[in-house]
CSV table of C-alpha atoms and ligand atoms in Angstrom, one decimal:
chain,number,residue,atom,x,y,z
A,46,MET,CA,129.0,57.7,96.0
A,47,SER,CA,127.9,58.2,99.6
A,48,LYS,CA,129.5,58.9,102.9
A,49,LYS,CA,127.0,56.8,104.8
A,50,THR,CA,127.8,53.4,106.2
A,51,TYR,CA,125.0,50.9,105.6
A,52,ARG,CA,124.5,48.3,108.3
A,53,ILE,CA,123.4,45.1,106.6
A,54,GLY,CA,122.1,42.1,108.6
A,55,VAL,CA,123.2,38.9,107.0
A,56,ILE,CA,121.2,35.6,107.5
A,57,PRO,CA,123.0,32.9,105.5
A,58,GLY,CA,120.4,30.3,106.7
A,59,ASP,CA,120.3,26.7,105.7
A,60,GLY,CA,121.4,24.4,102.9
A,61,VAL,CA,123.1,26.2,100.1
A,62,GLY,CA,122.2,29.6,101.6
A,63,PRO,CA,125.6,30.1,103.2
A,64,GLU,CA,127.7,29.2,100.1
A,65,CYS,CA,125.5,31.6,98.0
A,66,ILE,CA,125.7,34.4,100.5
A,67,ARG,CA,129.5,34.0,100.6
A,68,GLU,CA,129.7,34.8,96.9
A,69,GLY,CA,127.1,37.5,97.2
A,70,LEU,CA,129.2,39.2,99.9
A,71,LYS,CA,132.3,38.8,97.8
A,72,VAL,CA,130.7,40.7,94.9
A,73,LEU,CA,129.1,43.3,97.1
A,74,LYS,CA,132.4,44.1,98.8
A,75,THR,CA,134.1,44.4,95.5
A,76,ALA,CA,131.5,46.7,94.0
A,77,CYS,CA,131.2,48.8,97.1
A,78,HIS,CA,135.0,49.2,97.3
A,79,ARG,CA,135.0,50.5,93.7
A,80,GLU,CA,132.1,52.9,94.4
A,81,LYS,CA,133.4,53.9,97.8
A,82,VAL,CA,130.3,52.8,99.5
A,83,ASN,CA,130.7,51.6,103.1
A,84,LEU,CA,128.9,48.4,104.3
A,85,GLU,CA,129.0,46.9,107.7
A,86,PHE,CA,127.8,43.4,108.1
A,87,VAL,CA,126.0,42.0,111.1
A,88,SER,CA,125.7,38.2,111.0
A,89,TYR,CA,122.7,36.2,112.3
A,90,ASP,CA,122.6,32.4,112.5
A,91,PHE,CA,118.8,32.0,112.3
A,92,SER,CA,118.1,28.8,110.5
A,93,GLY,CA,116.5,25.4,110.7
A,94,GLU,CA,119.8,24.1,112.0
A,95,ARG,CA,119.8,26.5,114.9
A,96,TYR,CA,116.1,25.7,115.6
A,97,LEU,CA,116.9,22.0,115.8
A,98,LYS,CA,119.8,22.7,118.2
A,99,THR,CA,118.1,25.3,120.5
A,100,GLY,CA,114.4,25.1,119.9
A,101,GLU,CA,114.4,28.8,119.1
A,102,ILE,CA,113.4,30.1,115.6
A,103,LEU,CA,113.4,33.9,115.7
A,104,PRO,CA,113.0,35.7,119.0
A,105,ASP,CA,111.2,39.1,119.0
A,106,SER,CA,114.4,40.7,120.3
A,107,ALA,CA,115.9,39.9,116.9
A,108,ILE,CA,113.1,41.7,115.1
A,109,GLU,CA,113.8,44.7,117.3
A,110,GLU,CA,117.4,44.6,116.3
A,111,PHE,CA,116.5,44.2,112.6
A,112,LYS,CA,114.5,47.4,112.8
A,113,LYS,CA,117.8,49.3,113.4
A,114,LEU,CA,119.5,47.9,110.3
A,115,ASP,CA,119.5,49.4,106.8
A,116,ALA,CA,118.7,46.1,105.1
A,117,ILE,CA,118.8,42.3,105.4
A,118,TYR,CA,120.5,39.9,103.1
A,119,LEU,CA,119.1,36.4,103.3
A,120,GLY,CA,120.5,33.2,101.9
A,121,ALA,CA,117.8,30.5,102.2
A,122,VAL,CA,115.9,28.9,104.9
A,123,GLY,CA,114.5,25.4,105.0
A,124,ASP,CA,115.6,22.1,106.5
A,125,PRO,CA,114.1,18.7,105.5
A,126,ARG,CA,114.2,17.6,109.2
A,127,VAL,CA,111.8,20.4,110.2
A,128,LYS,CA,108.1,19.8,109.4
A,129,PRO,CA,107.0,22.1,106.5
A,130,GLY,CA,105.3,25.3,107.6
A,131,ILE,CA,107.2,26.0,110.7
A,132,LEU,CA,110.3,27.8,109.4
A,133,GLU,CA,108.3,29.4,106.7
A,134,LYS,CA,105.9,30.9,109.2
A,135,GLU,CA,108.1,31.6,112.1
A,136,LEU,CA,111.2,32.8,110.3
A,137,LEU,CA,110.6,34.0,106.7
A,138,LEU,CA,107.0,35.2,106.9
A,139,LYS,CA,107.6,36.6,110.4
A,140,ILE,CA,110.4,38.9,109.1
A,141,ARG,CA,108.3,39.9,106.1
A,142,PHE,CA,105.2,40.6,108.3
A,143,SER,CA,106.8,42.2,111.3
A,144,LEU,CA,109.0,44.5,109.2
A,145,ASP,CA,105.9,45.3,107.1
A,146,GLN,CA,107.8,44.4,103.9
A,147,TYR,CA,104.6,44.8,101.9
A,148,ILE,CA,106.1,44.5,98.4
A,149,ASN,CA,107.8,41.5,97.0
A,150,LEU,CA,109.6,42.7,94.0
A,151,ARG,CA,110.6,40.0,91.5
A,152,PRO,CA,112.2,40.9,88.2
A,153,VAL,CA,111.9,38.4,85.3
A,154,VAL,CA,114.8,39.2,83.1
A,155,LEU,CA,116.4,36.9,80.6
A,156,TYR,CA,120.1,37.8,80.5
A,157,PRO,CA,121.9,37.5,77.1
A,158,GLY,CA,123.5,34.1,76.8
A,159,VAL,CA,121.0,32.4,79.1
A,160,TRP,CA,118.9,29.5,77.9
A,161,THR,CA,115.2,29.8,78.2
A,162,PRO,CA,112.7,27.0,77.7
A,163,LEU,CA,110.6,29.4,75.5
A,164,ARG,CA,111.8,28.7,72.1
A,165,ASP,CA,112.6,31.8,69.9
A,166,LYS,CA,112.2,34.3,72.8
A,167,THR,CA,115.1,36.7,73.2
A,168,PRO,CA,116.3,38.9,76.1
A,169,GLU,CA,114.4,41.8,74.5
A,170,GLN,CA,111.2,39.8,74.9
A,171,ILE,CA,111.6,38.6,78.5
A,172,ASP,CA,112.0,41.7,80.6
A,173,PHE,CA,109.3,42.5,83.1
A,174,VAL,CA,108.9,42.8,86.9
A,175,ILE,CA,106.3,41.3,89.2
A,176,VAL,CA,105.1,43.3,92.1
A,177,ARG,CA,103.7,40.8,94.6
A,178,GLU,CA,101.7,42.0,97.6
A,179,ASN,CA,103.7,40.5,100.6
A,180,THR,CA,101.9,40.9,103.8
A,181,GLU,CA,98.3,39.7,103.5
A,182,GLY,CA,96.0,37.7,101.2
A,183,LEU,CA,96.0,33.9,101.9
A,184,TYR,CA,99.3,34.3,103.8
A,185,CYS,CA,97.7,35.9,106.8
A,186,GLY,CA,97.4,32.6,108.5
A,187,ILE,CA,93.8,32.9,109.5
A,188,GLY,CA,91.6,29.9,109.5
A,189,GLY,CA,91.1,26.7,111.4
A,190,PHE,CA,89.7,23.2,111.7
A,191,PHE,CA,86.4,21.9,112.9
A,192,LYS,CA,86.0,18.2,113.6
A,193,LYS,CA,89.5,17.6,112.5
A,194,GLY,CA,90.4,14.1,111.6
A,195,THR,CA,86.8,13.0,111.1
A,196,GLU,CA,84.8,12.6,107.9
A,197,ASP,CA,82.9,15.7,108.9
A,198,GLU,CA,86.0,17.8,109.0
A,199,VAL,CA,85.8,21.5,107.9
A,200,ALA,CA,89.0,23.4,107.1
A,201,THR,CA,89.0,27.1,106.4
A,202,GLN,CA,91.8,29.4,105.2
A,203,LEU,CA,90.8,33.0,104.9
A,204,GLU,CA,92.1,35.4,102.3
A,205,VAL,CA,92.4,38.9,103.8
A,206,ASN,CA,92.5,41.9,101.5
A,207,THR,CA,92.5,45.3,103.2
A,208,TYR,CA,92.0,48.6,101.5
A,209,LYS,CA,95.2,49.9,102.9
A,210,GLY,CA,97.2,46.8,101.9
A,211,VAL,CA,95.8,46.7,98.4
A,212,ASP,CA,96.1,50.4,97.8
A,213,ARG,CA,99.7,50.8,99.0
A,214,CYS,CA,100.7,47.9,96.7
A,215,ILE,CA,99.0,49.2,93.7
A,216,ARG,CA,100.4,52.7,94.2
A,217,TYR,CA,103.9,51.3,94.6
A,218,ALA,CA,103.4,49.4,91.3
A,219,PHE,CA,102.3,52.5,89.4
A,220,ASP,CA,105.2,54.5,90.8
A,221,TYR,CA,107.6,51.7,90.0
A,222,CYS,CA,106.4,51.3,86.5
A,223,ARG,CA,106.8,55.0,85.9
A,224,LYS,CA,110.4,55.0,87.3
A,225,ARG,CA,111.3,51.9,85.3
A,226,ASN,CA,110.4,53.9,82.3
A,227,LYS,CA,110.1,51.1,79.7
A,228,LYS,CA,106.8,50.2,78.2
A,229,LYS,CA,105.0,52.0,81.1
A,230,LYS,CA,102.3,49.4,81.3
A,231,LEU,CA,101.0,48.0,84.5
A,232,THR,CA,99.0,44.8,84.3
A,233,MET,CA,96.9,43.8,87.3
A,234,VAL,CA,96.5,40.1,87.8
A,235,ASP,CA,93.7,38.7,89.9
A,236,LYS,CA,90.7,36.3,89.8
A,237,SER,CA,88.0,38.8,90.1
A,238,ASN,CA,85.6,36.7,88.0
A,239,VAL,CA,85.4,34.2,90.9
A,240,LEU,CA,86.8,35.9,94.0
A,241,THR,CA,84.0,38.5,93.8
A,242,TYR,CA,84.7,40.2,97.1
A,243,GLY,CA,88.4,40.4,97.7
A,244,HIS,CA,89.3,40.9,94.1
A,245,ASP,CA,86.5,43.3,93.5
A,246,LEU,CA,88.3,45.5,96.0
A,247,TRP,CA,91.5,45.1,94.0
A,248,MET,CA,89.6,46.1,90.8
A,249,ARG,CA,88.1,49.2,92.4
A,250,VAL,CA,91.4,50.4,93.9
A,251,PHE,CA,93.2,49.7,90.6
A,252,ASP,CA,90.7,51.7,88.6
A,253,LYS,CA,90.9,54.5,91.0
A,254,ARG,CA,94.7,54.7,90.9
A,255,ALA,CA,94.8,54.2,87.2
A,256,LYS,CA,92.8,57.4,86.7
A,257,GLU,CA,95.4,59.3,88.6
A,258,ASN,CA,98.3,57.7,86.7
A,259,THR,CA,97.3,58.3,83.2
A,260,ASP,CA,100.9,58.3,81.9
A,261,VAL,CA,101.0,54.6,82.7
A,262,GLN,CA,98.9,52.3,80.5
A,263,ASN,CA,96.8,50.0,82.6
A,264,ASP,CA,95.8,46.4,81.7
A,265,HIS,CA,94.0,43.6,83.5
A,266,MET,CA,94.3,39.8,83.4
A,267,TYR,CA,92.9,36.8,85.2
A,268,VAL,CA,95.7,34.8,86.8
A,269,ASP,CA,95.1,31.7,84.7
A,270,ALA,CA,95.3,33.7,81.5
A,271,CYS,CA,98.4,35.5,82.8
A,272,CYS,CA,100.2,32.1,83.1
A,273,MET,CA,99.3,31.4,79.5
A,274,TRP,CA,100.5,34.7,78.2
A,275,MET,CA,103.7,34.7,80.3
A,276,VAL,CA,104.7,31.6,78.3
A,277,LYS,CA,103.3,32.6,74.9
A,278,ASN,CA,103.9,36.3,74.8
A,279,PRO,CA,106.1,37.4,77.6
A,280,GLU,CA,107.0,40.6,75.6
A,281,TRP,CA,103.5,41.9,76.4
A,282,PHE,CA,104.5,42.5,80.0
A,283,ASP,CA,106.2,45.5,81.7
A,284,VAL,CA,105.1,45.5,85.3
A,285,ILE,CA,102.6,43.1,86.8
A,286,VAL,CA,100.9,43.7,90.2
A,287,THR,CA,99.2,40.9,92.0
A,288,ASN,CA,98.2,39.4,95.4
A,289,ASN,CA,100.4,37.4,97.6
A,290,MET,CA,99.4,33.9,96.6
A,291,PHE,CA,99.2,34.5,92.8
A,292,GLY,CA,102.5,36.4,93.1
A,293,ASP,CA,104.1,33.4,94.7
A,294,ILE,CA,103.0,31.1,91.9
A,295,ILE,CA,103.6,33.3,88.9
A,296,THR,CA,107.1,34.3,90.1
A,297,ASP,CA,108.1,30.6,90.0
A,298,LEU,CA,106.8,30.5,86.4
A,299,GLY,CA,108.7,33.7,85.8
A,300,ALA,CA,111.9,32.3,87.2
A,301,MET,CA,111.7,29.4,84.8
A,302,ILE,CA,111.3,31.5,81.7
A,303,GLN,CA,114.3,33.7,82.7
A,304,GLY,CA,116.5,30.6,82.8
A,305,GLY,CA,115.7,29.0,86.2
A,306,MET,CA,116.0,29.4,89.9
A,307,GLY,CA,119.7,30.0,89.5
A,308,VAL,CA,119.1,33.6,88.3
A,309,ALA,CA,115.9,34.7,90.0
A,310,ALA,CA,116.2,37.3,92.7
A,311,GLY,CA,113.6,39.0,94.9
A,312,GLY,CA,113.3,41.9,97.3
A,313,ASN,CA,110.9,42.1,100.3
A,314,ILE,CA,110.5,45.8,100.4
A,315,ASN,CA,109.2,48.3,103.0
A,316,PRO,CA,109.7,51.5,101.2
A,317,GLY,CA,109.9,53.4,104.4
A,318,GLY,CA,111.6,50.8,106.5
A,319,VAL,CA,113.9,47.8,106.5
A,320,SER,CA,113.9,45.6,103.4
A,321,MET,CA,115.2,42.1,102.9
A,322,PHE,CA,116.8,40.7,99.8
A,323,GLU,CA,117.0,37.0,98.8
A,324,PRO,CA,117.2,34.6,95.9
A,325,ILE,CA,113.8,33.1,95.1
A,326,HIS,CA,115.2,29.6,95.3
A,327,GLY,CA,115.1,27.6,98.5
A,328,SER,CA,117.9,25.9,100.6
A,329,ALA,CA,118.3,23.0,98.0
A,330,PRO,CA,119.6,20.6,100.7
A,331,LYS,CA,120.9,18.0,98.3
A,332,TYR,CA,123.5,20.4,96.9
A,333,THR,CA,124.7,21.7,100.3
A,334,GLY,CA,128.4,22.2,100.6
A,335,LYS,CA,129.1,20.8,97.1
A,336,ASN,CA,130.1,24.2,95.7
A,337,VAL,CA,127.9,23.5,92.6
A,338,ILE,CA,124.9,25.8,93.2
A,339,ASN,CA,124.5,28.9,91.0
A,340,PRO,CA,125.1,32.0,93.2
A,341,ILE,CA,123.8,34.5,90.5
A,342,ALA,CA,120.4,34.8,92.0
A,343,THR,CA,121.9,35.7,95.4
A,344,ILE,CA,124.4,38.1,93.8
A,345,SER,CA,121.6,39.8,91.9
A,346,ALA,CA,119.6,40.1,95.1
A,347,GLY,CA,122.6,42.0,96.5
A,348,ALA,CA,122.4,44.4,93.5
A,349,MET,CA,118.7,44.9,94.1
A,350,MET,CA,119.5,45.7,97.8
A,351,MET,CA,122.0,48.4,96.7
A,352,ASP,CA,119.5,49.9,94.3
A,353,VAL,CA,116.8,50.1,97.0
A,354,LEU,CA,119.3,51.6,99.4
A,355,GLY,CA,119.7,54.4,96.8
A,356,GLU,CA,123.2,53.2,95.6
A,357,SER,CA,122.2,52.7,92.0
A,358,GLY,CA,125.8,53.1,90.9
A,359,THR,CA,126.8,50.0,92.8
A,360,ALA,CA,123.7,48.1,91.8
A,361,GLY,CA,124.4,48.9,88.1
A,362,LEU,CA,128.0,47.8,88.4
A,363,ILE,CA,126.9,44.4,89.7
A,364,GLU,CA,124.1,44.0,87.2
A,365,SER,CA,126.4,44.8,84.3
A,366,ALA,CA,129.1,42.4,85.6
A,367,ILE,CA,126.5,39.6,85.7
A,368,LYS,CA,125.3,40.5,82.2
A,369,LYS,CA,128.9,40.5,80.9
A,370,LEU,CA,129.8,37.2,82.4
A,371,LEU,CA,126.6,35.5,81.3
A,372,SER,CA,126.9,36.8,77.7
A,373,SER,CA,130.6,35.6,77.6
A,374,GLY,CA,129.4,31.9,77.4
A,375,LYS,CA,131.9,31.0,80.2
A,376,ILE,CA,129.0,29.6,82.2
A,377,LYS,CA,127.5,26.6,80.5
A,378,SER,CA,124.1,26.4,82.2
A,379,MET,CA,122.2,28.2,85.0
A,380,ASP,CA,121.5,24.9,86.7
A,381,ALA,CA,123.3,23.5,89.8
A,382,GLY,CA,126.1,21.1,88.8
A,383,LYS,CA,125.9,22.0,85.1
A,384,MET,CA,127.5,25.4,85.2
A,385,GLY,CA,130.9,24.1,84.2
A,386,ALA,CA,132.3,26.2,87.1
A,387,SER,CA,132.0,26.0,90.9
A,388,THR,CA,129.9,28.3,93.0
A,389,SER,CA,132.9,30.2,94.2
A,390,ALA,CA,134.4,30.4,90.7
A,391,VAL,CA,131.2,32.1,89.5
A,392,GLY,CA,131.5,34.6,92.4
A,393,ASP,CA,135.1,35.2,91.5
A,394,MET,CA,134.2,35.8,87.8
A,395,VAL,CA,131.5,38.3,88.6
A,396,ALA,CA,133.8,40.1,91.0
A,397,ALA,CA,136.5,40.1,88.3
A,398,GLU,CA,134.2,41.7,85.8
A,399,ILE,CA,133.7,44.5,88.4
B,199,LIG,C1,108.8,32.4,98.3
B,199,LIG,C2,108.6,31.1,99.0
B,199,LIG,C3,107.8,31.4,100.3
B,199,LIG,C4,106.5,32.0,99.9
B,199,LIG,C5,107.6,30.2,101.2
B,199,LIG,C6,109.0,29.6,101.6
B,199,LIG,C7,106.9,30.6,102.5
B,199,LIG,O1,107.9,30.2,98.2
B,199,LIG,O2,109.5,33.3,98.8
B,199,LIG,O3,108.3,32.5,97.2
B,199,LIG,O4,105.5,31.3,99.7
B,199,LIG,O5,106.4,33.3,99.9
B,200,LIG,MN1,107.5,30.9,96.2
């Protein structure tokens, strides 16, 4: 319980974003009411829709406002009418980068009662967290074309790895692994056998920090092998730390083994600043407004937000409500349109468990 009022920026976004956020807020309000935690919501309409109407994506003034918030709760952004790359770069990545949200925390947890495509794997065996570097690597947007459109064309895309960026990510991962207090094993995933400069830096920093964190077992895998073991032996993992691009890819794989995009949540975290929480799924335009999308991922992102804000009681309440509901068998599938319940009914059911 805390006397503080948290100011949360809410960006419902595009497609199914608003209907998921609606359920997320419903659950957050219920849990915070029970725990006597005060939340104040500030709504922002940044989206593809707004961009098409006004030509504006995300002004710098909004970033300045965001800096005064306690956290941001994001639905989804993406509109099929906008050319790929624009909203990603100017909205989502702009927030991640300008608020220096250098960690993308993505748990891979199979809730009891949820179907996984991995035959014979149980919730005890699928329970790990991916710590994805979130502000550099191939996402830095550095590169260019030479002789574009000709048969002599050259296209470059630079992967930037800075000592500071790699080190703060690895240190966060060790600390997180220790606090999580499960297997206490941190696996670094890279491609240092081929990317012999950037990932050599990752290896050296990891070795250095491993020596200072001897209570955490350290392990190393190449990313291709990691994909293999995530499918074959997910029980090997506790915490994985990896770069931005590989983290993007393996967290989609992780989402599938935990039952699909309907349940996968993520946090873009700046441990000393303003963090942003979102479901991993996109705006899923074809389901917009149909009240069939699974809001669990967004609800779970809300729980993660409360946890990062230091309100672990509220976070725990939401997490156990999700767990209870999913184990009850009342929800038939995690997939949109197959849940046997509407988006709002699922939100109601989680709130009722609380
Ligand atoms: C994600 C998404 C984003 C990413 C896209 C939309 C820019 O795939 O959050 O995983 O690549 O980080
Ligand atoms: Mn992704």
